[in-house]
PDB file of C-alpha atoms in Angstrom:
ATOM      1  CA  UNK A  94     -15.671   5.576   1.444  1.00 94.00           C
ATOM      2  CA  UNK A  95     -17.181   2.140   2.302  1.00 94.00           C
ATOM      3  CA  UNK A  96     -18.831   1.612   5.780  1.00 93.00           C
ATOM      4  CA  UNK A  97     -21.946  -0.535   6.846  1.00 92.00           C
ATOM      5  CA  UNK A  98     -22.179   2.141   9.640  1.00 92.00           C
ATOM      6  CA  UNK A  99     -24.474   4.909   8.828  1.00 93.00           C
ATOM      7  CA  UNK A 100     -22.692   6.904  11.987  1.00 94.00           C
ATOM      8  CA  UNK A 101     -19.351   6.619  10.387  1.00 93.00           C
ATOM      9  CA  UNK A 102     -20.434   7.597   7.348  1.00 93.00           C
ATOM     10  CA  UNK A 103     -22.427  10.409   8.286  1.00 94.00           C
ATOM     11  CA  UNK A 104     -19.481  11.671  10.436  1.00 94.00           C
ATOM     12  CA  UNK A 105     -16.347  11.178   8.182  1.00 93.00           C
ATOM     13  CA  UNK A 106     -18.364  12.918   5.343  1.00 93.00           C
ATOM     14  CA  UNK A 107     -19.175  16.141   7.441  1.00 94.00           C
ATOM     15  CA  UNK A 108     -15.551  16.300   8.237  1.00 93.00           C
ATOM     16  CA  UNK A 109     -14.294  15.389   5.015  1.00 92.00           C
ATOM     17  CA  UNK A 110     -16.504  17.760   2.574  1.00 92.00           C
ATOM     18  CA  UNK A 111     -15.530  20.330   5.199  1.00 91.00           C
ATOM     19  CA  UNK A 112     -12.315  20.152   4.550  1.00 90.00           C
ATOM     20  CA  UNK A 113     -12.506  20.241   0.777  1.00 91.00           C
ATOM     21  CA  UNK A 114     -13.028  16.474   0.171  1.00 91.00           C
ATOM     22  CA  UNK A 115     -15.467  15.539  -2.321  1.00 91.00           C
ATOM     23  CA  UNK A 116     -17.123  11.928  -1.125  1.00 93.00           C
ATOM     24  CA  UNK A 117     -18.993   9.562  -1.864  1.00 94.00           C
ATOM     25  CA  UNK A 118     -20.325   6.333  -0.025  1.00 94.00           C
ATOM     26  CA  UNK A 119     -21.036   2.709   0.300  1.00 94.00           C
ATOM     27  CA  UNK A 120     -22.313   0.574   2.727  1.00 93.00           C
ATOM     28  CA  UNK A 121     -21.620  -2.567   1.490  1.00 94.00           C
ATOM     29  CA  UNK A 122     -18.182  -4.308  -0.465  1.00 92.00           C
ATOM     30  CA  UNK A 123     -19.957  -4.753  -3.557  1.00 93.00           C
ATOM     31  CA  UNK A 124     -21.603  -1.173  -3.842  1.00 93.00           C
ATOM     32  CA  UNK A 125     -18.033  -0.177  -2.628  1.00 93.00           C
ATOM     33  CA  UNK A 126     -16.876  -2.127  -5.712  1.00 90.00           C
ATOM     34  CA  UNK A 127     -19.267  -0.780  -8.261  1.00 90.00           C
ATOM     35  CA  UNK A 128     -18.447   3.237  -6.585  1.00 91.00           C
ATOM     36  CA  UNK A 129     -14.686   2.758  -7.406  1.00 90.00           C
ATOM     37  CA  UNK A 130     -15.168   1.823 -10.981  1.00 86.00           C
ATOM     38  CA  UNK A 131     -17.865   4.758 -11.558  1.00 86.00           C
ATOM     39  CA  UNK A 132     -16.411   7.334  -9.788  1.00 85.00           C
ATOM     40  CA  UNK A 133     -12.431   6.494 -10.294  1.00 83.00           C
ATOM     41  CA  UNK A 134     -11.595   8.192  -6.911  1.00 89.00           C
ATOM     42  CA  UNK A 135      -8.417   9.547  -5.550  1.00 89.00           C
ATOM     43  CA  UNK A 136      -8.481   7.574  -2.138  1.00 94.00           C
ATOM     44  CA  UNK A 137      -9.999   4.834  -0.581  1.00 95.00           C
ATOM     45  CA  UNK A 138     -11.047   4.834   2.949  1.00 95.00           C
ATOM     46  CA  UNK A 139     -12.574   0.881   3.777  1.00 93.00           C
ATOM     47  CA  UNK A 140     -14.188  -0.442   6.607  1.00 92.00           C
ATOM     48  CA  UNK A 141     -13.269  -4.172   6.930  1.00 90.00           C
ATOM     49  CA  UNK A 142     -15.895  -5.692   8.122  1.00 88.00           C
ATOM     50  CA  UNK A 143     -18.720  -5.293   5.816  1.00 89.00           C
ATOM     51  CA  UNK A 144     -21.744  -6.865   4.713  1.00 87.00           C
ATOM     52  CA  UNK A 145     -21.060  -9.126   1.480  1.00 87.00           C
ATOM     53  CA  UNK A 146     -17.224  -8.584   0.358  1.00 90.00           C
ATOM     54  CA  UNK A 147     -15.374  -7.740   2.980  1.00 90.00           C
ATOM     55  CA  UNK A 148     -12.458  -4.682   3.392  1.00 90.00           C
ATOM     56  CA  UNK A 149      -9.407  -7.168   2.248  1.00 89.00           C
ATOM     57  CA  UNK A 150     -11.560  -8.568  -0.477  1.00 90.00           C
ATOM     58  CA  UNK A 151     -12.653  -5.143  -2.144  1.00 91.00           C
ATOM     59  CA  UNK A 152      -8.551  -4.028  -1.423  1.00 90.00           C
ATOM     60  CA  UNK A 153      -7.398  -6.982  -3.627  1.00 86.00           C
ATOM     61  CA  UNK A 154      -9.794  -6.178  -6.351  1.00 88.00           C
ATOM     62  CA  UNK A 155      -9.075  -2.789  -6.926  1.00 87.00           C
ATOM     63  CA  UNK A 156      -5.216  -3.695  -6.374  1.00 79.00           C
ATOM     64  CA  UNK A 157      -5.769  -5.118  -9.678  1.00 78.00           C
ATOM     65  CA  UNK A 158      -6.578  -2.749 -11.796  1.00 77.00           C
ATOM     66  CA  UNK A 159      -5.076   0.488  -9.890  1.00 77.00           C
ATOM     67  CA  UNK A 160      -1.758  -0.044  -7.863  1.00 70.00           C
ATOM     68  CA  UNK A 161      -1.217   3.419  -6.882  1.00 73.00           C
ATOM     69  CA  UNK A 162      -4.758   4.721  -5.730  1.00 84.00           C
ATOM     70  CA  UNK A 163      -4.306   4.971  -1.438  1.00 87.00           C
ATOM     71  CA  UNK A 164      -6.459   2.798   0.399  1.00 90.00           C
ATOM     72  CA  UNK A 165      -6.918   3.366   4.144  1.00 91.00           C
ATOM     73  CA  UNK A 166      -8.715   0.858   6.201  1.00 89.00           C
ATOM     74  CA  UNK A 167     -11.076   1.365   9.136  1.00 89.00           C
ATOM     75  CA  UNK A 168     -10.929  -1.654  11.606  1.00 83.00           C
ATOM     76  CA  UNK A 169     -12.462  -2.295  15.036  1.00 78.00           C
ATOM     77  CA  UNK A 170      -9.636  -4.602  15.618  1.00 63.00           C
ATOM     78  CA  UNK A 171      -6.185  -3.572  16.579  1.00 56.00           C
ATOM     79  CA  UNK A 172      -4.436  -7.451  16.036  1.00 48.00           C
ATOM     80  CA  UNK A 173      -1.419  -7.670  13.467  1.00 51.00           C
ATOM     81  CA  UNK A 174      -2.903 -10.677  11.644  1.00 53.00           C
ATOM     82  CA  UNK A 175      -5.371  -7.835   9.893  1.00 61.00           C
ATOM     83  CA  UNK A 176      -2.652  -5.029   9.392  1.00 66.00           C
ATOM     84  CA  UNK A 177      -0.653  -8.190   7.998  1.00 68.00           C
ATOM     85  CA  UNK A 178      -2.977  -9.300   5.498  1.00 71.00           C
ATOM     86  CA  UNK A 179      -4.003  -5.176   5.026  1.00 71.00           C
ATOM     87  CA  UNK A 180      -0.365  -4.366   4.023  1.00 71.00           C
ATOM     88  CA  UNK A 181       0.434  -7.563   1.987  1.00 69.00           C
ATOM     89  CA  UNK A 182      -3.062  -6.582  -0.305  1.00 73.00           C
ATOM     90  CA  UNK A 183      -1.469  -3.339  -0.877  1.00 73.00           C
ATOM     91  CA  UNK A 184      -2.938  -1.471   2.352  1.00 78.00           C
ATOM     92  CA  UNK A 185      -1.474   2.832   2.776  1.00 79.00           C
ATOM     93  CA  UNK A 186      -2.365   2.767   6.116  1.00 83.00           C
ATOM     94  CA  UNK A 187      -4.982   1.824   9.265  1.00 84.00           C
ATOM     95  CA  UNK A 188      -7.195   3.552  11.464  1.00 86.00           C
ATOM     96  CA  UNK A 189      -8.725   1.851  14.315  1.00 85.00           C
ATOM     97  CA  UNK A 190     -12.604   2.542  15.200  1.00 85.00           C
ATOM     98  CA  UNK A 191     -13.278   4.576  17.834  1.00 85.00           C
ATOM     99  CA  UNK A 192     -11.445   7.437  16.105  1.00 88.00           C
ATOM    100  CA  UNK A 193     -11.149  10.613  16.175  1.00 90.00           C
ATOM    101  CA  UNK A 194     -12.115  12.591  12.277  1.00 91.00           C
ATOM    102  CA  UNK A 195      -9.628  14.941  12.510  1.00 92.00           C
ATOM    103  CA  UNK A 196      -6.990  12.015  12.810  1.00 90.00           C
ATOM    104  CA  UNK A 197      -8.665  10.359   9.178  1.00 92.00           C
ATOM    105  CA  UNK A 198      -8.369  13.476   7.798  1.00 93.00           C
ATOM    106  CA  UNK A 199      -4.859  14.052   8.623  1.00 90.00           C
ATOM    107  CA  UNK A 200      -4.332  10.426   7.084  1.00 88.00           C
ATOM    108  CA  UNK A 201      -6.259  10.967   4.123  1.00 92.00           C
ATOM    109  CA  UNK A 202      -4.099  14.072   3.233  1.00 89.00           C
ATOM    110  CA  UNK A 203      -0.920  12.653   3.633  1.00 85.00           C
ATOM    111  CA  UNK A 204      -1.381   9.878   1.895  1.00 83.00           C
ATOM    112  CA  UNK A 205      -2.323  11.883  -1.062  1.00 84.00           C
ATOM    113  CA  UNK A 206       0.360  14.388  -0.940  1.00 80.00           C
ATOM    114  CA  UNK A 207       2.783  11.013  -0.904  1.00 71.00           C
ATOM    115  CA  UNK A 208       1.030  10.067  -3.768  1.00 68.00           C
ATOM    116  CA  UNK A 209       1.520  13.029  -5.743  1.00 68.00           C
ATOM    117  CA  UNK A 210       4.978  13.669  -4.605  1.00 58.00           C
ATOM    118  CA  UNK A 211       6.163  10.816  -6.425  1.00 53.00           C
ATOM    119  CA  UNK A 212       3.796  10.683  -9.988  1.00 50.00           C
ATOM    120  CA  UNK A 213       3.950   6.599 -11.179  1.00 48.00           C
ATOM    121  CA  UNK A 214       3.721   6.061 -15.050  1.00 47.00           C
ATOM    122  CA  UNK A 215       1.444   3.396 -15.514  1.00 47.00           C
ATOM    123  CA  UNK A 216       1.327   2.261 -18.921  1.00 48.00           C
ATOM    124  CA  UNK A 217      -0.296  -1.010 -18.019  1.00 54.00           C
ATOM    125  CA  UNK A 218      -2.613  -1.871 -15.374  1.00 55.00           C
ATOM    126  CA  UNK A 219      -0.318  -3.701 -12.906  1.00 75.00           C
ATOM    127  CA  UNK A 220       3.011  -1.813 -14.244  1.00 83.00           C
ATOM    128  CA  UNK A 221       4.748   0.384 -11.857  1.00 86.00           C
ATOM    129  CA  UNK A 222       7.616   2.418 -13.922  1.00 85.00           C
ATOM    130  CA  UNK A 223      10.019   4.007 -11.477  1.00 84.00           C
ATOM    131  CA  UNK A 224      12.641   5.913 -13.726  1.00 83.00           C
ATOM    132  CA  UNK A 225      15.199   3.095 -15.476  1.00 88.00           C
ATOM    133  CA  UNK A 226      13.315   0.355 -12.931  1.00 91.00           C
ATOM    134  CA  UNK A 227       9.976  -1.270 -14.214  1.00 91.00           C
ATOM    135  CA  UNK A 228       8.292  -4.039 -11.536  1.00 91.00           C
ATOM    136  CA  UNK A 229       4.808  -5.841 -13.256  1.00 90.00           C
ATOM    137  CA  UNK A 230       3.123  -7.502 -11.027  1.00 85.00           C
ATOM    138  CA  UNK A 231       0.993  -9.488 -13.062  1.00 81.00           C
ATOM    139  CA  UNK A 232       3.954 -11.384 -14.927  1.00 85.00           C
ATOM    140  CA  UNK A 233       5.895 -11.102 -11.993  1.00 87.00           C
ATOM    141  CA  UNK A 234       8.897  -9.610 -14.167  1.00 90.00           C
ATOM    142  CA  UNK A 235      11.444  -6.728 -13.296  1.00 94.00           C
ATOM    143  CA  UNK A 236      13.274  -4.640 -16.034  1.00 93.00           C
ATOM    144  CA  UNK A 237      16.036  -2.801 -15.248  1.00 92.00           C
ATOM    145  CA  UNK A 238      17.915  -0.371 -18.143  1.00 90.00           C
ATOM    146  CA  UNK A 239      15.713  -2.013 -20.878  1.00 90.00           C
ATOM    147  CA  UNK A 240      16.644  -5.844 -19.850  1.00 92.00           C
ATOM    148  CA  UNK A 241      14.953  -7.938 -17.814  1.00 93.00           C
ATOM    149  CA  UNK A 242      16.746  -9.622 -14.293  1.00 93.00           C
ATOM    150  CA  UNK A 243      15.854 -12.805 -12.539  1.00 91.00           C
ATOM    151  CA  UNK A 244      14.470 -12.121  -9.364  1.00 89.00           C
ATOM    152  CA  UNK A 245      13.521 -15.489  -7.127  1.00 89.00           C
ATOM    153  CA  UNK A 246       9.903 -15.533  -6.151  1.00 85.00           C
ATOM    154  CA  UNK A 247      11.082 -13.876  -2.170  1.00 87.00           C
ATOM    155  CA  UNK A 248      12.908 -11.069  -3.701  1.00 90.00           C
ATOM    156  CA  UNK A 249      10.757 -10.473  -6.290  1.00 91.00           C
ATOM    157  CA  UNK A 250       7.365 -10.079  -3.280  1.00 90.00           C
ATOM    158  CA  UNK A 251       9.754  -8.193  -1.516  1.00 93.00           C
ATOM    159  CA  UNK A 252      10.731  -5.361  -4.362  1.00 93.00           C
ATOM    160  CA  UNK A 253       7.342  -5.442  -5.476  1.00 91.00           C
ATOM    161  CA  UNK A 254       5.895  -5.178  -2.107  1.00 90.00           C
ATOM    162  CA  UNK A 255       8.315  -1.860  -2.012  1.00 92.00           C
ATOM    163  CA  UNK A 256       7.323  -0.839  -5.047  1.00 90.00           C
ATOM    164  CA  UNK A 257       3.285  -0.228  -4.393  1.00 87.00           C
ATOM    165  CA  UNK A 258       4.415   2.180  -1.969  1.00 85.00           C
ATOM    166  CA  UNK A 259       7.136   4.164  -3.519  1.00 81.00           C
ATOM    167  CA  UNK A 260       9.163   6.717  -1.565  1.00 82.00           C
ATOM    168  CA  UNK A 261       7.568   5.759   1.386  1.00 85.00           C
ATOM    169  CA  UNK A 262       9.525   4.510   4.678  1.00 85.00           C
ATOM    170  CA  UNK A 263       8.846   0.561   5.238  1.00 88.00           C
ATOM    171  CA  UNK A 264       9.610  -0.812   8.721  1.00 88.00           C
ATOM    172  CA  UNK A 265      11.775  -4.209   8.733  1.00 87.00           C
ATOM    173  CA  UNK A 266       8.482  -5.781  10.653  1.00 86.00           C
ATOM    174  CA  UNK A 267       6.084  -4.724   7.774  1.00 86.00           C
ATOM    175  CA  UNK A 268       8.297  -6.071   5.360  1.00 88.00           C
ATOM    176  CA  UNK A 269       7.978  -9.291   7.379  1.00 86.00           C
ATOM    177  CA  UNK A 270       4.209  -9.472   7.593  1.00 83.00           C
ATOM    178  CA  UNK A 271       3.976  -8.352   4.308  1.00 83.00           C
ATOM    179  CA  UNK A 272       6.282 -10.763   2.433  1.00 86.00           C
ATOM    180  CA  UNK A 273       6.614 -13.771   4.929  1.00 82.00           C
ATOM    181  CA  UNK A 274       3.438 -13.689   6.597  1.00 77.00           C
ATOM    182  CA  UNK A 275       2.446 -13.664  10.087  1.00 65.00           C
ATOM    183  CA  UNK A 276       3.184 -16.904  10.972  1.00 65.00           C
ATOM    184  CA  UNK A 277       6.572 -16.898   9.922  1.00 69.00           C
ATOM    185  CA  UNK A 278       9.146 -17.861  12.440  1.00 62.00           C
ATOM    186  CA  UNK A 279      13.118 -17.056  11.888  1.00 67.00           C
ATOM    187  CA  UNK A 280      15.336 -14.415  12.122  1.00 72.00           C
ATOM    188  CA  UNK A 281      14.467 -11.004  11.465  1.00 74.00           C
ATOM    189  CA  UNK A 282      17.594 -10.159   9.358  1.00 84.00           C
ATOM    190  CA  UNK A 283      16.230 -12.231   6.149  1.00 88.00           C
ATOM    191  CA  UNK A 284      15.051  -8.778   5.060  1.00 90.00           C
ATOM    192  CA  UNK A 285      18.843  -7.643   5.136  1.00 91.00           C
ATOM    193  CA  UNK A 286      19.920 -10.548   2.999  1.00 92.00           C
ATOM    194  CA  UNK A 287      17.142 -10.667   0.804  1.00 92.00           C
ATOM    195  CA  UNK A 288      17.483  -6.485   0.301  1.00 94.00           C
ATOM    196  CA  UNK A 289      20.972  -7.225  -0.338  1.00 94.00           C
ATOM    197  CA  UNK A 290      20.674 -10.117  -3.366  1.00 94.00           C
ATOM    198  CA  UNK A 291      17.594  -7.729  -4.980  1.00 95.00           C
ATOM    199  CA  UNK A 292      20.187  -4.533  -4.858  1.00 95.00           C
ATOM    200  CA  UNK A 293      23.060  -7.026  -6.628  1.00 95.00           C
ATOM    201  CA  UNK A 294      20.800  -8.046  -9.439  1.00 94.00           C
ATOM    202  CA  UNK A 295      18.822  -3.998 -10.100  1.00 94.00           C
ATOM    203  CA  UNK A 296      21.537  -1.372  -8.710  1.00 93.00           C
ATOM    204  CA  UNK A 297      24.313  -0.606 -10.998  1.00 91.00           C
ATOM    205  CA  UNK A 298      26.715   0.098  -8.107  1.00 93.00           C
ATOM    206  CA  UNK A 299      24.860  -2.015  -4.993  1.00 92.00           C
ATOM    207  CA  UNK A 300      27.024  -0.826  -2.534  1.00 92.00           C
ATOM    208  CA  UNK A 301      25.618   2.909  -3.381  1.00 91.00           C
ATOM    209  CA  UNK A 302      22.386   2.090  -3.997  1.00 92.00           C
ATOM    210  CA  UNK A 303      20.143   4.465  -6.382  1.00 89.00           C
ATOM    211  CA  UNK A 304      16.996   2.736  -5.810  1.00 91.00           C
ATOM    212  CA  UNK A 305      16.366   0.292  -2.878  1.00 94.00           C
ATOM    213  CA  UNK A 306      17.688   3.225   0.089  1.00 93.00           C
ATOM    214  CA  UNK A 307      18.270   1.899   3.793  1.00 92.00           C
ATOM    215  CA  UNK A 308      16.471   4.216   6.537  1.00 88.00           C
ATOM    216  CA  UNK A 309      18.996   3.154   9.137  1.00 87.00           C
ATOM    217  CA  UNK A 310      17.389   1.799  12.525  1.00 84.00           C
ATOM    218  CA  UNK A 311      14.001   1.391  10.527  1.00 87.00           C
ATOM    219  CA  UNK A 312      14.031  -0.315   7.266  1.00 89.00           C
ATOM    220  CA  UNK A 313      13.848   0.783   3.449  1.00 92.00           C
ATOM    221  CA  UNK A 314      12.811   2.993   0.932  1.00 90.00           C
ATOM    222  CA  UNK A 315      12.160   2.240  -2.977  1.00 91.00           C
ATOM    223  CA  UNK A 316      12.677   5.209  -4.685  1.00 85.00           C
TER     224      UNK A 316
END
């Protein structure tokens, strides 16, 4: 856990260790940073305002070397442009300060048991292997049943985007911040279409999808 509070710190350790929790601390992005690599942990809870590299910045960096890890960010600001720019780094989920530790700890467990409900191959840093459907985002390819498909750059953020949370539930408005941005202006059913052309080019059978699932009245589910 990163903080530059000592409060926060103090507090979400108590509460943490006490309920099993093993943690460790930083107080700045770059000890933050140097903790991940050292101690290879199982979440990732991130203040975003910190002293150095901020939240976002120490997200992105450990986005690319471990995709699946959950990373929960602590913010004193409740504005979409941050959960935008959270999500679209490859954000689990937010917490807003003040807080209450028994909601973070609720957070921090189920983001691990999604993790673990749904074990990732990763054969390569930056590879996400989900059964006969293979998405790396480093060479910004997708294989599907051993050959590769051409995915434009949109449908290709917007599977990927998917895939770095797999199995879980993503609302038509994350999509949006996540893969247009926040200052994108249009209609709201360019996720539909662009779902749509990405099931036509990786499902065998698109109109019975086996893969990219619609959670009707919600949004979608890569599974």
């Amino acid at each position: 856990m990163a903080d530059d509070e000592p409060s926060v710190l103090k507090v979400v350790k108590y509460y943490a260790e006490k309920n099993g929790y093993r943690v460790d601390t930083a107080s700045d992005g770059e000890s933050a940073l140097r903790l991940f690599q050292d101690a290879t942990p199982d979440l990732v809870v991130l203040d975003i305002m910190m002293p150095g590299l901020n939240g976002f910045e120490v997200c992105e960096a450990i986005r690319e070397v471990d995709i699946r890890v959950p990373v929960i960010f602590l913010t004193a600001k409740g504005d979409l442009v941050d959960k935008g720019m959270g999500f679209k780094l490859g954000a689990d989920d937010y917490v807003t300060k003040p807080f209450e530790p028994e909601e973070l700890i609720m957070r921090i467990g189920t983001c691990l048991r999604r993790r673990d409900a749904f074990p990732v191959e990763r054969k390569n840093p930056g590879v996400i292997d989900l059964g006969d459907l293979s998405v790396d985002l480093s060479s910004k390819t997708v294989v599907v049943r051993g050959a590769e498909v051409s995915l434009t750059a949109k449908e290709f953020d917007l599977l990927a985007f998917l895939a770095q949370h797999p199995t879980e539930a993503i609302s038509r408005v994350r999509l949006l911040q996540g893969v247009w941005g926040e200052d994108y202006i249009g209609d709201s059913g360019v996720v539909a279409v662009v779902v749509r052309k990405v099931r036509e080019k990786v499902e065998e059978n698109p109109a019975k999808p086996h893969h990219l699932l619609t959670e009707w009245g919600y949004g979608y589910r890569l599974v």
